[in-house]
Amino acid sequence: MSMTSLLVVPVLAQLPEDGGFAVHASMLPMHATTAAVGLLVGLVVWPRLRLDRRAGGVIGAVVGSVGPLLVTVPLRGCTFEPGRDPVELWLGIGIAVATTAALLAAVVWLARMAAVQQGRLRDTSLEQGGGAFRTGPAVPLLLLAPTLAVLVVFLYWPAVETVRLSTRIVRLSAPNQPFVCLGNFTRLMEPSADPVAIVLSVAWVVATAVVVVRRRRTTVHVMGDAVPWWLPRVRGLIGGAALITLTIAVLGDAYQRVFTTTLILSAGTVLIGLALGLGIAWLAFQPLRGQGLYRTFLIWPYAISPPIAGVLFYVIFDPIAGIAGHLVEALTPFELPNYRTDPTLARSVVILASVWKTLGFNILFYLAGLQTVPNDIIEASRIDGANGWQRMRFIILPALSPITFFLVVTNLTYAFFEIFGTIDYLTAGGPVGATTDMMFSLVRAGRVNGSFGEGAAQSLILLAMVLVVTAWQFRSTGRRVSYGA
């Protein structure tokens, strides 16, 4: 029996059995692996923090051994039961490993704070303009207590309850809530070996290796930048495409369509909304008589709620009495198809309604941003012979990059979480599910089908997707944002 087993088995044996938790031999390889990784992290990180290497190794091994219990104990070890679906087993292992990694990261952060408190490590946050309380952490924690209490009651506790509901069958009319392990998640999954996803993943690994080697060559052997400017961007695009195709390959047929619809509606809303908002804001920024009045009318759609936007476009594109169809027939020789039976047109109408809803918000921020662009730089570039496109490309767009980054985040948040109100009143998810995105799907699972467990599982998948997209966005786009001198 390995040392890891000696650490893990006593911990598992002391756990209460009233929750139905069962220890399975198949758990030990996972605990052994996470313990070995924790041991390695402790042996490597602790000396860099000028702390004792042996203590780091012990702490890392213990945290790595116990970390998976945060997942396996609430799940009662169900994913390791004999005869379980392999998808459920590997999903449980993936969640446990991810939780252990987050726990190790938290322990490393605490170790770094301890090293700073002991004077072993320099506090770089103070050098970068950060502050500190002379009385220690007690006063800031006391000041934060009301906010933390509100967050616990209205955010963290509902989040924990959502996780609990996702492992059960919950219906309003049924008093019992049977435990189904990860069945609500695996019901949405059907992993397959997609060759496109495999090729893109390999291409991303190769591109990453090239970037790392070239950057190392830059710092060691070559003066200047040996990495072409386009290579990291190509790697980012390949990585994004690989992530999307891998996700689609993991999901089942029904949920693949929901996931793809979410990507299409979100991308259309964000890209078209930002481009149109910047263009209209640029026109509205020109000095004209009565500019305050028409700027107000441009911003007005932002005050409309998403369901009202859905009702407005439902009337505008009504196949019998809608004004859109009459205009197309009057101005062109064509006839507008019925969006309620055409999947492509239905998605386009939903994107159009969402863009119209967010347009005022984008215009408002771009107008404010355009007023901060230095006129002397624009005049100097005009004297130097720069044309209108060059001034926009090299001066105005970089100056607006912080606002664009903020608008991308807020527009994505709207597209993921609020567009379902427009869909509900405009298309009701049809035709044939062409406009059913992830948020509308989970709302329908809970409100219409009465399956709150399935809705909770879908909400956690949506949360994971938003976190991944936001992290990728901060890593790829956030670095190119310029906040000026």
CSV table of N, CA and C in Angstrom, one decimal, residues 209-276:
chain,number,residue,atom,x,y,z
A,209,ALA,N,3.4,25.4,-28.5
A,209,ALA,CA,4.8,25.0,-28.4
A,209,ALA,C,5.7,25.9,-29.2
A,210,VAL,N,5.2,26.3,-30.4
A,210,VAL,CA,6.0,27.2,-31.2
A,210,VAL,C,6.1,28.6,-30.5
A,211,VAL,N,5.0,29.1,-30.0
A,211,VAL,CA,5.1,30.4,-29.3
A,211,VAL,C,6.0,30.3,-28.1
A,212,VAL,N,6.0,29.2,-27.3
A,212,VAL,CA,6.8,29.1,-26.1
A,212,VAL,C,8.3,29.1,-26.5
A,213,VAL,N,8.6,28.2,-27.5
A,213,VAL,CA,10.0,28.1,-27.9
A,213,VAL,C,10.5,29.4,-28.5
A,214,ARG,N,9.7,30.1,-29.3
A,214,ARG,CA,10.2,31.4,-29.9
A,214,ARG,C,10.4,32.4,-28.8
A,215,ARG,N,9.5,32.5,-27.8
A,215,ARG,CA,9.6,33.4,-26.7
A,215,ARG,C,10.9,33.1,-25.9
A,216,ARG,N,11.2,31.9,-25.7
A,216,ARG,CA,12.4,31.5,-25.0
A,216,ARG,C,13.6,31.9,-25.8
A,217,ARG,N,13.5,31.7,-27.1
A,217,ARG,CA,14.6,32.1,-28.0
A,217,ARG,C,14.8,33.7,-27.9
A,218,THR,N,13.7,34.4,-27.8
A,218,THR,CA,13.8,35.8,-27.7
A,218,THR,C,14.6,36.3,-26.5
A,219,THR,N,14.3,35.7,-25.4
A,219,THR,CA,14.9,36.1,-24.1
A,219,THR,C,16.4,35.6,-24.0
A,220,VAL,N,16.7,34.5,-24.7
A,220,VAL,CA,18.0,33.9,-24.5
A,220,VAL,C,19.0,34.3,-25.6
A,221,HIS,N,18.6,34.1,-26.8
A,221,HIS,CA,19.5,34.2,-27.9
A,221,HIS,C,19.3,35.4,-28.8
A,222,VAL,N,18.1,35.9,-28.9
A,222,VAL,CA,17.8,36.9,-30.0
A,222,VAL,C,17.4,38.2,-29.3
A,223,MET,N,17.9,39.3,-29.9
A,223,MET,CA,17.5,40.6,-29.4
A,223,MET,C,16.3,41.0,-30.2
A,224,GLY,N,15.2,41.4,-29.5
A,224,GLY,CA,14.0,41.8,-30.2
A,224,GLY,C,13.0,40.6,-30.1
A,225,ASP,N,11.8,40.8,-30.7
A,225,ASP,CA,10.7,39.9,-30.6
A,225,ASP,C,10.8,38.8,-31.7
A,226,ALA,N,11.0,37.6,-31.3
A,226,ALA,CA,11.1,36.5,-32.3
A,226,ALA,C,9.7,35.9,-32.6
A,227,VAL,N,8.7,36.3,-31.9
A,227,VAL,CA,7.3,35.8,-32.2
A,227,VAL,C,6.6,36.8,-33.1
A,228,PRO,N,6.2,36.3,-34.3
A,228,PRO,CA,5.4,37.2,-35.1
A,228,PRO,C,4.1,37.6,-34.4
A,229,TRP,N,3.6,38.9,-34.8
A,229,TRP,CA,2.5,39.4,-34.1
A,229,TRP,C,1.2,38.6,-34.3
A,230,TRP,N,1.2,37.9,-35.5
A,230,TRP,CA,0.0,37.2,-35.8
A,230,TRP,C,-0.1,35.8,-35.2
A,231,LEU,N,1.0,35.3,-34.7
A,231,LEU,CA,1.1,33.9,-34.2
A,231,LEU,C,0.2,33.7,-33.0
A,232,PRO,N,0.3,34.6,-31.9
A,232,PRO,CA,-0.5,34.4,-30.8
A,232,PRO,C,-2.0,34.5,-31.1
A,233,ARG,N,-2.3,35.4,-32.1
A,233,ARG,CA,-3.8,35.6,-32.4
A,233,ARG,C,-4.3,34.3,-33.1
A,234,VAL,N,-3.5,33.8,-34.0
A,234,VAL,CA,-3.9,32.5,-34.7
A,234,VAL,C,-4.0,31.4,-33.7
A,235,ARG,N,-3.1,31.4,-32.7
A,235,ARG,CA,-3.2,30.3,-31.7
A,235,ARG,C,-4.5,30.5,-30.9
A,236,GLY,N,-4.8,31.8,-30.5
A,236,GLY,CA,-6.1,32.0,-29.8
A,236,GLY,C,-7.3,31.6,-30.6
A,237,LEU,N,-7.3,31.9,-31.9
A,237,LEU,CA,-8.5,31.5,-32.7
A,237,LEU,C,-8.6,30.0,-32.8
A,238,ILE,N,-7.4,29.3,-33.0
A,238,ILE,CA,-7.5,27.9,-33.0
A,238,ILE,C,-7.9,27.3,-31.7
A,239,GLY,N,-7.4,27.9,-30.6
A,239,GLY,CA,-7.8,27.4,-29.3
A,239,GLY,C,-9.3,27.6,-29.0
A,240,GLY,N,-9.9,28.7,-29.4
A,240,GLY,CA,-11.3,28.9,-29.3
A,240,GLY,C,-12.1,28.0,-30.1
A,241,ALA,N,-11.7,27.7,-31.4
A,241,ALA,CA,-12.4,26.8,-32.2
A,241,ALA,C,-12.3,25.3,-31.7
A,242,ALA,N,-11.1,25.0,-31.1
A,242,ALA,CA,-10.9,23.7,-30.6
A,242,ALA,C,-11.8,23.5,-29.3
A,243,LEU,N,-12.0,24.5,-28.5
A,243,LEU,CA,-12.8,24.4,-27.3
A,243,LEU,C,-14.3,24.2,-27.7
A,244,ILE,N,-14.7,25.0,-28.7
A,244,ILE,CA,-16.1,24.9,-29.2
A,244,ILE,C,-16.4,23.5,-29.7
A,245,THR,N,-15.5,23.0,-30.6
A,245,THR,CA,-15.8,21.7,-31.2
A,245,THR,C,-15.7,20.6,-30.2
A,246,LEU,N,-14.8,20.7,-29.2
A,246,LEU,CA,-14.7,19.7,-28.2
A,246,LEU,C,-16.0,19.7,-27.3
A,247,THR,N,-16.5,20.8,-27.0
A,247,THR,CA,-17.7,20.9,-26.3
A,247,THR,C,-18.9,20.3,-27.0
A,248,ILE,N,-19.0,20.6,-28.3
A,248,ILE,CA,-20.0,20.0,-29.1
A,248,ILE,C,-19.9,18.5,-29.2
A,249,ALA,N,-18.6,18.0,-29.3
A,249,ALA,CA,-18.4,16.6,-29.4
A,249,ALA,C,-18.8,15.9,-28.1
A,250,VAL,N,-18.8,16.6,-26.9
A,250,VAL,CA,-19.2,15.9,-25.7
A,250,VAL,C,-20.7,15.9,-25.5
A,251,LEU,N,-21.4,16.9,-26.0
A,251,LEU,CA,-22.8,17.0,-25.8
A,251,LEU,C,-23.6,16.0,-26.7
A,252,GLY,N,-24.8,15.7,-26.2
A,252,GLY,CA,-25.7,14.9,-27.0
A,252,GLY,C,-26.3,15.7,-28.1
A,253,ASP,N,-27.0,15.0,-29.0
A,253,ASP,CA,-27.6,15.6,-30.2
A,253,ASP,C,-28.5,16.8,-29.9
A,254,ALA,N,-29.4,16.5,-28.9
A,254,ALA,CA,-30.4,17.6,-28.6
A,254,ALA,C,-29.8,18.8,-28.0
A,255,TYR,N,-28.8,18.6,-27.1
A,255,TYR,CA,-28.2,19.8,-26.4
A,255,TYR,C,-27.2,20.4,-27.3
A,256,GLN,N,-26.6,19.7,-28.3
A,256,GLN,CA,-25.7,20.3,-29.3
A,256,GLN,C,-26.4,21.4,-30.0
A,257,ARG,N,-27.7,21.2,-30.4
A,257,ARG,CA,-28.4,22.3,-31.1
A,257,ARG,C,-28.6,23.5,-30.2
A,258,VAL,N,-28.9,23.2,-28.9
A,258,VAL,CA,-29.1,24.3,-28.0
A,258,VAL,C,-27.8,25.1,-27.8
A,259,PHE,N,-26.7,24.4,-27.7
A,259,PHE,CA,-25.4,25.0,-27.5
A,259,PHE,C,-25.0,25.9,-28.8
A,260,THR,N,-25.2,25.3,-30.0
A,260,THR,CA,-24.9,26.0,-31.2
A,260,THR,C,-25.8,27.2,-31.3
A,261,THR,N,-27.1,27.1,-31.0
A,261,THR,CA,-28.0,28.3,-31.1
A,261,THR,C,-27.5,29.4,-30.1
A,262,THR,N,-27.0,29.0,-29.0
A,262,THR,CA,-26.5,30.0,-28.0
A,262,THR,C,-25.3,30.8,-28.6
A,263,LEU,N,-24.4,30.0,-29.2
A,263,LEU,CA,-23.2,30.7,-29.8
A,263,LEU,C,-23.6,31.6,-30.9
A,264,ILE,N,-24.6,31.2,-31.8
A,264,ILE,CA,-25.0,32.0,-32.9
A,264,ILE,C,-25.6,33.3,-32.5
A,265,LEU,N,-26.6,33.2,-31.6
A,265,LEU,CA,-27.3,34.3,-31.1
A,265,LEU,C,-26.4,35.3,-30.3
A,266,SER,N,-25.5,34.7,-29.5
A,266,SER,CA,-24.6,35.6,-28.7
A,266,SER,C,-23.6,36.3,-29.6
A,267,ALA,N,-23.0,35.6,-30.6
A,267,ALA,CA,-22.0,36.2,-31.5
A,267,ALA,C,-22.7,37.3,-32.4
A,268,GLY,N,-23.9,37.0,-32.9
A,268,GLY,CA,-24.6,38.0,-33.7
A,268,GLY,C,-24.9,39.2,-32.9
A,269,THR,N,-25.4,39.0,-31.7
A,269,THR,CA,-25.8,40.1,-30.8
A,269,THR,C,-24.6,41.0,-30.5
A,270,VAL,N,-23.5,40.4,-30.2
A,270,VAL,CA,-22.3,41.2,-29.7
A,270,VAL,C,-21.6,41.9,-30.9
A,271,LEU,N,-21.3,41.1,-32.0
A,271,LEU,CA,-20.6,41.7,-33.1
A,271,LEU,C,-21.4,42.7,-33.8
A,272,ILE,N,-22.6,42.4,-34.2
A,272,ILE,CA,-23.4,43.4,-34.9
A,272,ILE,C,-23.8,44.6,-34.0
A,273,GLY,N,-24.1,44.3,-32.8
A,273,GLY,CA,-24.4,45.4,-31.9
A,273,GLY,C,-23.3,46.4,-31.7
A,274,LEU,N,-22.1,45.9,-31.5
A,274,LEU,CA,-20.9,46.8,-31.3
A,274,LEU,C,-20.6,47.5,-32.5
A,275,ALA,N,-20.5,46.9,-33.7
A,275,ALA,CA,-20.2,47.5,-34.9
A,275,ALA,C,-21.2,48.6,-35.2
A,276,LEU,N,-22.5,48.3,-35.1
A,276,LEU,CA,-23.6,49.3,-35.4
A,276,LEU,C,-23.6,50.4,-34.4
